[in-house]
Structure formats: structure tokens, C-alpha cells
mmCIF file of C-alpha atoms and ligand atoms in Angstrom:
data_model
loop_
_atom_site.group_PDB
_atom_site.id
_atom_site.type_symbol
_atom_site.label_atom_id
_atom_site.label_comp_id
_atom_site.label_asym_id
_atom_site.label_seq_id
_atom_site.Cartn_x
_atom_site.Cartn_y
_atom_site.Cartn_z
ATOM 1 C CA MET P 1 41.363 11.265 85.637
ATOM 2 C CA LYS P 2 39.176 14.297 85.044
ATOM 3 C CA ILE P 3 40.684 17.622 86.071
ATOM 4 C CA SER P 4 38.604 20.477 87.506
ATOM 5 C CA GLU P 5 39.015 24.179 86.706
ATOM 6 C CA GLU P 6 40.347 24.907 90.214
ATOM 7 C CA GLN P 7 43.212 22.470 89.635
ATOM 8 C CA ILE P 8 44.473 24.339 86.571
ATOM 9 C CA PRO P 9 47.125 26.923 87.532
ATOM 10 C CA LEU P 10 46.506 30.609 86.867
ATOM 11 C CA PRO P 11 48.497 32.160 84.014
ATOM 12 C CA PRO P 12 50.998 34.968 84.617
ATOM 13 C CA VAL P 13 49.188 38.308 84.907
ATOM 14 C CA GLY P 14 50.879 39.546 81.731
ATOM 15 C CA LEU P 15 49.067 36.885 79.705
ATOM 16 C CA VAL P 16 45.823 37.505 81.575
ATOM 17 C CA ALA P 17 45.950 41.215 80.717
ATOM 18 C CA ARG P 18 46.367 40.421 77.008
ATOM 19 C CA VAL P 19 42.901 38.834 76.942
ATOM 20 C CA THR P 20 40.959 40.788 79.569
ATOM 21 C CA GLY P 21 42.749 44.159 79.588
ATOM 22 C CA THR P 22 43.266 43.841 83.350
ATOM 23 C CA GLU P 23 45.539 41.873 85.686
ATOM 24 C CA ASP P 24 42.561 40.969 87.881
ATOM 25 C CA LEU P 25 42.877 37.198 88.307
ATOM 26 C CA GLN P 26 39.525 36.881 90.018
ATOM 27 C CA TRP P 27 37.794 38.446 86.998
ATOM 28 C CA PHE P 28 39.822 36.221 84.659
ATOM 29 C CA ARG P 29 38.463 33.106 86.377
ATOM 30 C CA HIS P 30 34.944 34.367 86.932
ATOM 31 C CA SER P 31 34.490 35.805 83.426
ATOM 32 C CA GLY P 32 35.750 32.567 81.866
ATOM 33 C CA GLY P 33 32.879 30.722 83.548
ATOM 34 C CA LEU P 34 30.442 33.378 82.367
ATOM 35 C CA SER P 35 31.690 33.057 78.781
ATOM 36 C CA LEU P 36 31.296 29.290 78.921
ATOM 37 C CA ASN P 37 27.680 29.851 80.019
ATOM 38 C CA ASP P 38 27.250 32.316 77.124
ATOM 39 C CA TRP P 39 28.325 29.625 74.624
ATOM 40 C CA GLU P 40 26.179 26.994 76.311
ATOM 41 C CA ARG P 41 23.082 29.238 76.310
ATOM 42 C CA SER P 42 23.662 30.081 72.646
ATOM 43 C CA LEU P 43 23.786 26.413 71.678
ATOM 44 C CA GLY P 44 20.845 25.680 73.958
ATOM 45 C CA GLY P 45 18.812 28.260 72.063
ATOM 46 C CA ILE P 46 18.875 25.924 69.068
ATOM 47 C CA ALA P 47 18.499 22.789 71.203
ATOM 48 C CA ARG P 48 22.161 21.770 70.982
ATOM 49 C CA ASN P 49 24.803 21.171 73.671
ATOM 50 C CA PHE P 50 28.546 20.488 74.020
ATOM 51 C CA ASP P 51 28.009 16.720 74.360
ATOM 52 C CA GLN P 52 26.944 16.463 70.727
ATOM 53 C CA PHE P 53 30.290 17.518 69.210
ATOM 54 C CA GLU P 54 33.410 15.362 68.912
ATOM 55 C CA ASN P 55 35.994 17.771 67.465
ATOM 56 C CA ILE P 56 35.908 21.237 68.996
ATOM 57 C CA VAL P 57 38.070 24.337 68.414
ATOM 58 C CA ASP P 58 38.442 27.388 70.668
ATOM 59 C CA TYR P 59 39.568 29.860 67.990
ATOM 60 C CA GLY P 60 41.616 32.715 69.505
ATOM 61 C CA CYS P 61 41.630 31.191 72.997
ATOM 62 C CA GLY P 62 44.447 33.345 74.412
ATOM 63 C CA CYS P 63 45.762 31.804 77.642
ATOM 64 C CA GLY P 64 42.607 29.698 78.027
ATOM 65 C CA ARG P 65 40.236 32.000 79.935
ATOM 66 C CA VAL P 66 37.199 30.014 78.727
ATOM 67 C CA LEU P 67 39.018 26.846 77.712
ATOM 68 C CA ARG P 68 39.989 26.120 81.355
ATOM 69 C CA HIS P 69 36.256 25.893 82.142
ATOM 70 C CA LEU P 70 35.334 24.085 78.919
ATOM 71 C CA LYS P 71 37.904 21.286 79.100
ATOM 72 C CA PRO P 72 36.573 19.818 82.395
ATOM 73 C CA ARG P 73 33.045 19.858 80.928
ATOM 74 C CA LEU P 74 33.930 17.599 78.001
ATOM 75 C CA ARG P 75 34.269 13.836 77.902
ATOM 76 C CA PRO P 76 37.915 12.703 77.604
ATOM 77 C CA GLU P 77 37.313 11.401 74.074
ATOM 78 C CA GLN P 78 36.018 14.761 72.814
ATOM 79 C CA LYS P 79 38.981 16.429 71.099
ATOM 80 C CA LEU P 80 39.613 20.066 72.009
ATOM 81 C CA HIS P 81 41.889 22.294 69.886
ATOM 82 C CA ALA P 82 43.254 25.564 71.296
ATOM 83 C CA MET P 83 44.344 28.137 68.700
ATOM 84 C CA ASP P 84 45.791 31.613 68.842
ATOM 85 C CA VAL P 85 48.337 33.810 67.085
ATOM 86 C CA ASP P 86 49.826 34.585 70.520
ATOM 87 C CA ALA P 87 52.625 32.014 70.865
ATOM 88 C CA ASP P 88 53.240 32.856 74.559
ATOM 89 C CA ALA P 89 49.596 32.260 75.427
ATOM 90 C CA ILE P 90 49.463 28.994 73.495
ATOM 91 C CA GLY P 91 52.749 27.890 75.071
ATOM 92 C CA TRP P 92 51.185 28.423 78.493
ATOM 93 C CA VAL P 93 48.045 26.454 77.559
ATOM 94 C CA GLN P 94 50.183 23.613 76.255
ATOM 95 C CA GLN P 95 52.134 23.430 79.516
ATOM 96 C CA ASN P 96 49.201 23.812 81.878
ATOM 97 C CA ILE P 97 45.930 22.500 80.440
ATOM 98 C CA GLN P 98 46.197 18.799 79.829
ATOM 99 C CA GLY P 99 44.492 16.974 77.012
ATOM 100 C CA VAL P 100 44.232 19.965 74.679
ATOM 101 C CA GLU P 101 45.788 20.081 71.203
ATOM 102 C CA THR P 102 47.472 23.458 70.788
ATOM 103 C CA HIS P 103 48.106 25.434 67.591
ATOM 104 C CA VAL P 104 50.149 28.622 67.224
ATOM 105 C CA LEU P 105 48.579 30.403 64.259
ATOM 106 C CA SER P 106 50.222 32.653 61.716
ATOM 107 C CA PRO P 107 48.539 36.054 61.431
ATOM 108 C CA MET P 108 46.997 34.868 58.167
ATOM 109 C CA PRO P 109 45.297 31.526 57.428
ATOM 110 C CA PRO P 110 45.487 28.615 56.931
ATOM 111 C CA THR P 111 45.582 26.518 60.081
ATOM 112 C CA THR P 112 47.021 23.011 59.833
ATOM 113 C CA LEU P 113 43.600 21.367 60.315
ATOM 114 C CA SER P 114 42.146 19.346 57.449
ATOM 115 C CA ASN P 115 39.092 20.326 55.439
ATOM 116 C CA ALA P 116 35.780 19.507 57.153
ATOM 117 C CA SER P 117 37.469 17.982 60.215
ATOM 118 C CA ILE P 118 35.760 20.009 62.963
ATOM 119 C CA ASP P 119 32.223 19.785 64.393
ATOM 120 C CA LEU P 120 32.158 22.978 66.474
ATOM 121 C CA VAL P 121 34.198 26.192 66.523
ATOM 122 C CA LEU P 122 33.788 28.354 69.605
ATOM 123 C CA ASN P 123 35.056 31.858 69.965
ATOM 124 C CA HIS P 124 34.912 34.882 72.204
ATOM 125 C CA SER P 125 36.107 38.234 70.857
ATOM 126 C CA VAL P 126 38.410 37.652 67.911
ATOM 127 C CA PHE P 127 36.153 38.899 65.090
ATOM 128 C CA THR P 128 35.894 42.031 67.216
ATOM 129 C CA HIS P 129 39.494 42.927 66.387
ATOM 130 C CA LEU P 130 40.149 42.193 62.709
ATOM 131 C CA THR P 131 40.140 44.376 59.620
ATOM 132 C CA GLU P 132 37.459 43.534 57.096
ATOM 133 C CA ASP P 133 39.893 41.808 54.698
ATOM 134 C CA VAL P 134 41.472 39.724 57.448
ATOM 135 C CA GLN P 135 38.058 38.828 58.877
ATOM 136 C CA THR P 136 36.942 37.618 55.444
ATOM 137 C CA LEU P 137 39.994 35.365 55.191
ATOM 138 C CA TRP P 138 39.598 33.911 58.701
ATOM 139 C CA LEU P 139 35.862 33.335 58.256
ATOM 140 C CA ALA P 140 36.657 31.389 55.097
ATOM 141 C CA GLU P 141 39.242 29.380 57.046
ATOM 142 C CA VAL P 142 36.742 28.585 59.805
ATOM 143 C CA ALA P 143 34.340 27.490 57.065
ATOM 144 C CA ARG P 144 37.031 25.293 55.480
ATOM 145 C CA ILE P 145 37.703 23.313 58.657
ATOM 146 C CA VAL P 146 34.057 22.907 59.786
ATOM 147 C CA LYS P 147 32.073 19.942 58.450
ATOM 148 C CA PRO P 148 28.904 20.674 56.494
ATOM 149 C CA GLY P 149 26.185 20.924 59.144
ATOM 150 C CA GLY P 150 28.799 21.725 61.809
ATOM 151 C CA LEU P 151 28.470 24.864 63.914
ATOM 152 C CA ALA P 152 30.459 27.982 64.772
ATOM 153 C CA VAL P 153 29.582 30.155 67.760
ATOM 154 C CA LEU P 154 31.282 33.500 67.133
ATOM 155 C CA THR P 155 31.066 36.931 68.752
ATOM 156 C CA PHE P 156 31.173 40.387 67.164
ATOM 157 C CA HIS P 157 30.822 44.031 68.200
ATOM 158 C CA GLY P 158 27.302 44.901 67.124
ATOM 159 C CA ARG P 159 25.206 48.028 67.572
ATOM 160 C CA ASN P 160 25.217 47.688 71.339
ATOM 161 C CA VAL P 161 28.994 47.969 71.671
ATOM 162 C CA TRP P 162 28.987 50.766 69.080
ATOM 163 C CA GLU P 163 26.414 52.737 71.136
ATOM 164 C CA GLY P 164 28.755 52.610 74.129
ATOM 165 C CA TYR P 165 31.782 53.643 72.085
ATOM 166 C CA ARG P 166 29.938 56.428 70.290
ATOM 167 C CA THR P 167 28.887 57.920 73.633
ATOM 168 C CA HIS P 168 32.551 57.888 74.630
ATOM 169 C CA LEU P 169 33.512 59.640 71.358
ATOM 170 C CA ILE P 170 30.841 62.312 71.812
ATOM 171 C CA GLU P 171 31.790 62.909 75.436
ATOM 172 C CA SER P 172 35.444 63.235 74.388
ATOM 173 C CA GLY P 173 34.530 65.892 71.808
ATOM 174 C CA ARG P 174 35.304 63.586 68.837
ATOM 175 C CA VAL P 175 31.939 64.314 67.245
ATOM 176 C CA GLU P 176 33.102 64.282 63.602
ATOM 177 C CA GLU P 177 34.681 60.861 64.033
ATOM 178 C CA GLU P 178 31.512 59.617 65.724
ATOM 179 C CA ALA P 179 29.318 60.961 62.912
ATOM 180 C CA TYR P 180 31.589 59.443 60.239
ATOM 181 C CA ILE P 181 31.585 55.968 61.804
ATOM 182 C CA ASN P 182 27.846 56.107 62.377
ATOM 183 C CA ARG P 183 27.217 57.018 58.721
ATOM 184 C CA ARG P 184 29.513 54.209 57.640
ATOM 185 C CA LEU P 185 27.700 51.663 59.789
ATOM 186 C CA ASP P 186 24.343 52.867 58.433
ATOM 187 C CA SER P 187 25.478 52.749 54.804
ATOM 188 C CA TYR P 188 27.969 49.860 54.690
ATOM 189 C CA GLY P 189 27.674 48.029 58.002
ATOM 190 C CA PHE P 190 31.358 47.527 58.889
ATOM 191 C CA HIS P 191 33.936 49.861 60.395
ATOM 192 C CA TYR P 192 37.415 49.123 61.719
ATOM 193 C CA ILE P 193 39.377 51.358 64.059
ATOM 194 C CA GLY P 194 43.120 50.752 63.900
ATOM 195 C CA GLY P 195 45.636 51.542 66.585
ATOM 196 C CA ARG P 196 48.258 49.380 68.127
ATOM 197 C CA THR P 197 47.716 48.002 71.575
ATOM 198 C CA THR P 198 50.048 47.581 74.519
ATOM 199 C CA TYR P 199 50.756 44.123 73.159
ATOM 200 C CA GLU P 200 52.020 45.231 69.795
ATOM 201 C CA ASP P 201 55.051 42.948 70.011
ATOM 202 C CA VAL P 202 52.900 39.838 70.105
ATOM 203 C CA LEU P 203 49.684 40.694 68.279
ATOM 204 C CA PRO P 204 49.411 41.111 64.515
ATOM 205 C CA GLU P 205 49.569 44.526 62.826
ATOM 206 C CA TYR P 206 45.880 44.347 62.026
ATOM 207 C CA TYR P 207 44.703 43.935 65.646
ATOM 208 C CA GLY P 208 42.340 46.859 66.376
ATOM 209 C CA SER P 209 38.590 47.142 66.954
ATOM 210 C CA SER P 210 35.819 46.426 64.497
ATOM 211 C CA PHE P 211 32.098 47.137 64.587
ATOM 212 C CA GLN P 212 29.537 45.510 62.303
ATOM 213 C CA THR P 213 25.787 45.525 61.899
ATOM 214 C CA ILE P 214 23.548 42.493 61.646
ATOM 215 C CA ASP P 215 22.720 43.550 58.057
ATOM 216 C CA TYR P 216 26.418 43.311 57.178
ATOM 217 C CA VAL P 217 26.734 39.959 58.964
ATOM 218 C CA GLU P 218 23.690 38.565 57.153
ATOM 219 C CA ARG P 219 25.130 39.727 53.843
ATOM 220 C CA GLU P 220 28.775 38.689 54.256
ATOM 221 C CA TRP P 221 29.019 35.897 56.845
ATOM 222 C CA GLN P 222 26.307 33.827 55.184
ATOM 223 C CA ARG P 223 28.552 33.139 52.182
ATOM 224 C CA HIS P 224 29.669 29.953 53.957
ATOM 225 C CA PHE P 225 27.201 29.679 56.825
ATOM 226 C CA THR P 226 23.517 29.939 57.659
ATOM 227 C CA ILE P 227 22.687 32.026 60.711
ATOM 228 C CA LYS P 228 20.833 29.730 63.114
ATOM 229 C CA ALA P 229 20.639 32.231 65.977
ATOM 230 C CA TRP P 230 21.664 35.798 66.802
ATOM 231 C CA TYR P 231 21.817 37.030 70.391
ATOM 232 C CA THR P 232 22.472 40.699 71.142
ATOM 233 C CA LYS P 233 24.443 41.771 74.254
ATOM 234 C CA ALA P 234 24.957 38.079 74.933
ATOM 235 C CA ALA P 235 28.714 37.621 75.294
ATOM 236 C CA LEU P 236 29.700 39.024 78.693
ATOM 237 C CA ALA P 237 26.530 41.122 78.325
ATOM 238 C CA HIS P 238 27.961 43.361 75.621
ATOM 239 C CA GLN P 239 29.109 41.575 72.440
ATOM 240 C CA ASP P 240 26.662 39.874 70.072
ATOM 241 C CA ILE P 241 26.810 36.102 69.515
ATOM 242 C CA LEU P 242 26.022 34.255 66.306
ATOM 243 C CA VAL P 243 25.397 30.547 65.972
ATOM 244 C CA LEU P 244 26.300 29.645 62.403
ATOM 245 C CA GLU P 245 25.755 26.381 60.568
ATOM 246 C CA ARG P 246 28.215 25.409 57.844
ATOM 247 C CA LYS P 247 26.403 25.145 54.500
HETATM 248 C C1 SAM H 301 40.177 39.774 73.340
HETATM 249 S S1 SAM H 301 41.250 38.410 73.204
HETATM 250 C C2 SAM H 301 40.130 37.084 73.563
HETATM 251 C C3 SAM H 301 40.849 35.836 73.969
HETATM 252 C C4 SAM H 301 39.942 34.669 74.405
HETATM 253 N N1 SAM H 301 39.065 34.256 73.329
HETATM 254 C C5 SAM H 301 39.126 35.069 75.618
HETATM 255 O O1 SAM H 301 37.925 35.248 75.461
HETATM 256 O O2 SAM H 301 39.709 35.216 76.685
HETATM 257 C C6 SAM H 301 41.505 38.238 71.473
HETATM 258 C C7 SAM H 301 42.434 37.087 71.118
HETATM 259 O O3 SAM H 301 42.484 36.974 69.693
HETATM 260 C C8 SAM H 301 43.785 36.603 69.337
HETATM 261 N N2 SAM H 301 43.932 36.844 67.895
HETATM 262 C C9 SAM H 301 44.199 37.974 67.236
HETATM 263 N N3 SAM H 301 44.180 37.765 65.907
HETATM 264 C C10 SAM H 301 43.857 36.470 65.730
HETATM 265 C C11 SAM H 301 43.664 35.637 64.606
HETATM 266 N N4 SAM H 301 43.760 36.095 63.378
HETATM 267 N N5 SAM H 301 43.362 34.351 64.802
HETATM 268 C C12 SAM H 301 43.235 33.857 66.049
HETATM 269 N N6 SAM H 301 43.404 34.590 67.157
HETATM 270 C C13 SAM H 301 43.715 35.872 67.005
HETATM 271 C C14 SAM H 301 44.657 37.405 70.273
HETATM 272 O O4 SAM H 301 45.964 36.912 70.372
HETATM 273 C C15 SAM H 301 43.855 37.272 71.575
HETATM 274 O O5 SAM H 301 44.246 36.140 72.308
#
């Protein structure tokens, strides 16, 4: 029997806050539906849709904010993997969202999935939080598990998110920091801001905030993938979304 999103229980607010930054359960549910639409629109932009993929991964799914909307949209025979480094969040998904294969990840790759076993990797806001070295390793791992010709829909903090953050820095009087990061984005294209979060007990040391330009993404992410589409301000109307095809 197919389950609907409304039938899936809501996670404890502590887990919700780890993925949305707020304990607002209404936003958790509503924004999950919006993010599913973001993924669907991104695939639609290259004339693809969820029905065409058999083995699907939500990489960094947290407590299933988007997954709870995605699972009811898939046919029962489509296999959905839920992955995160947050063991509490994955434990909750395992207990509460039926028909999903769960994976608790180590902070560093690999996953336990076989080479070229996945048709589609979906993701909202994980490559927004990694250092450059860690991002490089996880991108290579995503590439390892995706079949040649398979797709990855991944988000990143592009210029748009940087513009918002730089305004905040300027308004807080942190003008030297703002100028430094801006120069670095212009010259190199990637900048990571460290700083532990409230969830430092459960999230890896490297979890901070990263910004990257499309020039950097074209240069570095295309080692394993071809960019099929790039949408600015597309993920919850602020992060950028890339649709990548495995080479
Ligand atoms: C901003 S939350 C987004 C969660 C979920 N994708 C969503 O949209 O609700 C970032 C997630 O990335 C997870 N994370 C951090 N480092 C990770 C890594 N290396 N691999 C997979 N997930 C990671 C965190 O535990 C957290 O659940």
C-alpha cells in the first residue's frame, strides 16, 4: 500500500532544527514540498523526471524533510536510499519512513554502495557546508556510485547567497572580512567559513558554510560530471542547483 506524506509522523523538533535551523514544524513540512518541486523543475529543465530512475539516493537527507515527500511520489519498485552522517536523523528515518534503505555515513567517504550502482543522486544543501578538500572527496564518491550517464542534482551557495551574506558582514562592520572573501571568490572561486554549529556533537568537525562561483564549479566539478543545467536562486529561492551527468 502506498503511503502519503501526511501519514508519515513528524520528527522531534530537535532533529527538525538540525536541518532547517528552526523548530517550526509547519515550515519543515511545507519547505520539504517546495524542495521536491525544486528537484522536479530542475530535472524537467532537461526533459527528465523521477519516473525514469530506478536507484535513487537522497545524499545528506537529514530527518527526511524532502524524502518524506519524494517517497510517496515513487513507484514501489524504485529503490530509494537515505544517507546522512547524522545517525540520529537516519535512525528516525529508518523507524518512520517505510521502504527506504538507510545509510549512516562516516564523515569521510566511502559509502557502502557499489561502483556505478545509482541512477540519480538528489541533494539539498550539503555541498553548502563542506571544506574544499572534503567537498572534493564527496564529489568523487558521488561520481563513483553514479552510473555513466546517470544524474546528480546538487545545490551550492553561489553568488546570490554570497550577496546576502556580504551585506550582513558590511552591516555588522566586518568590512575587511567581506573584502577578503569577495577577493577570494573573484580570484579563486571558493571560500569556506568555519565555525561550529549548535549541533557540534553530531555534525563533523568540517561542517561550516561554503561559497563557490560558477567558474569554480565549471572548473572543478566537471572532473567527473558534465553540467547539464545550472539554475540560480532555485533551491528554496536562494541556493543554486546543478544538474550533473556522470561522464
Ligand atoms: C542543511 S542540512 C540539509 C538536510 C536535508 N538535505 C534537507 O534539505 O533538509 C545538511 C545535512 O548535511 C548533513 N551532512 C553533513 N556532512 C555530510 C556529509 N559529508 N555527507 C552527507 N551528509 C552530510 C548534515 O548532517 C545535515 O543533515
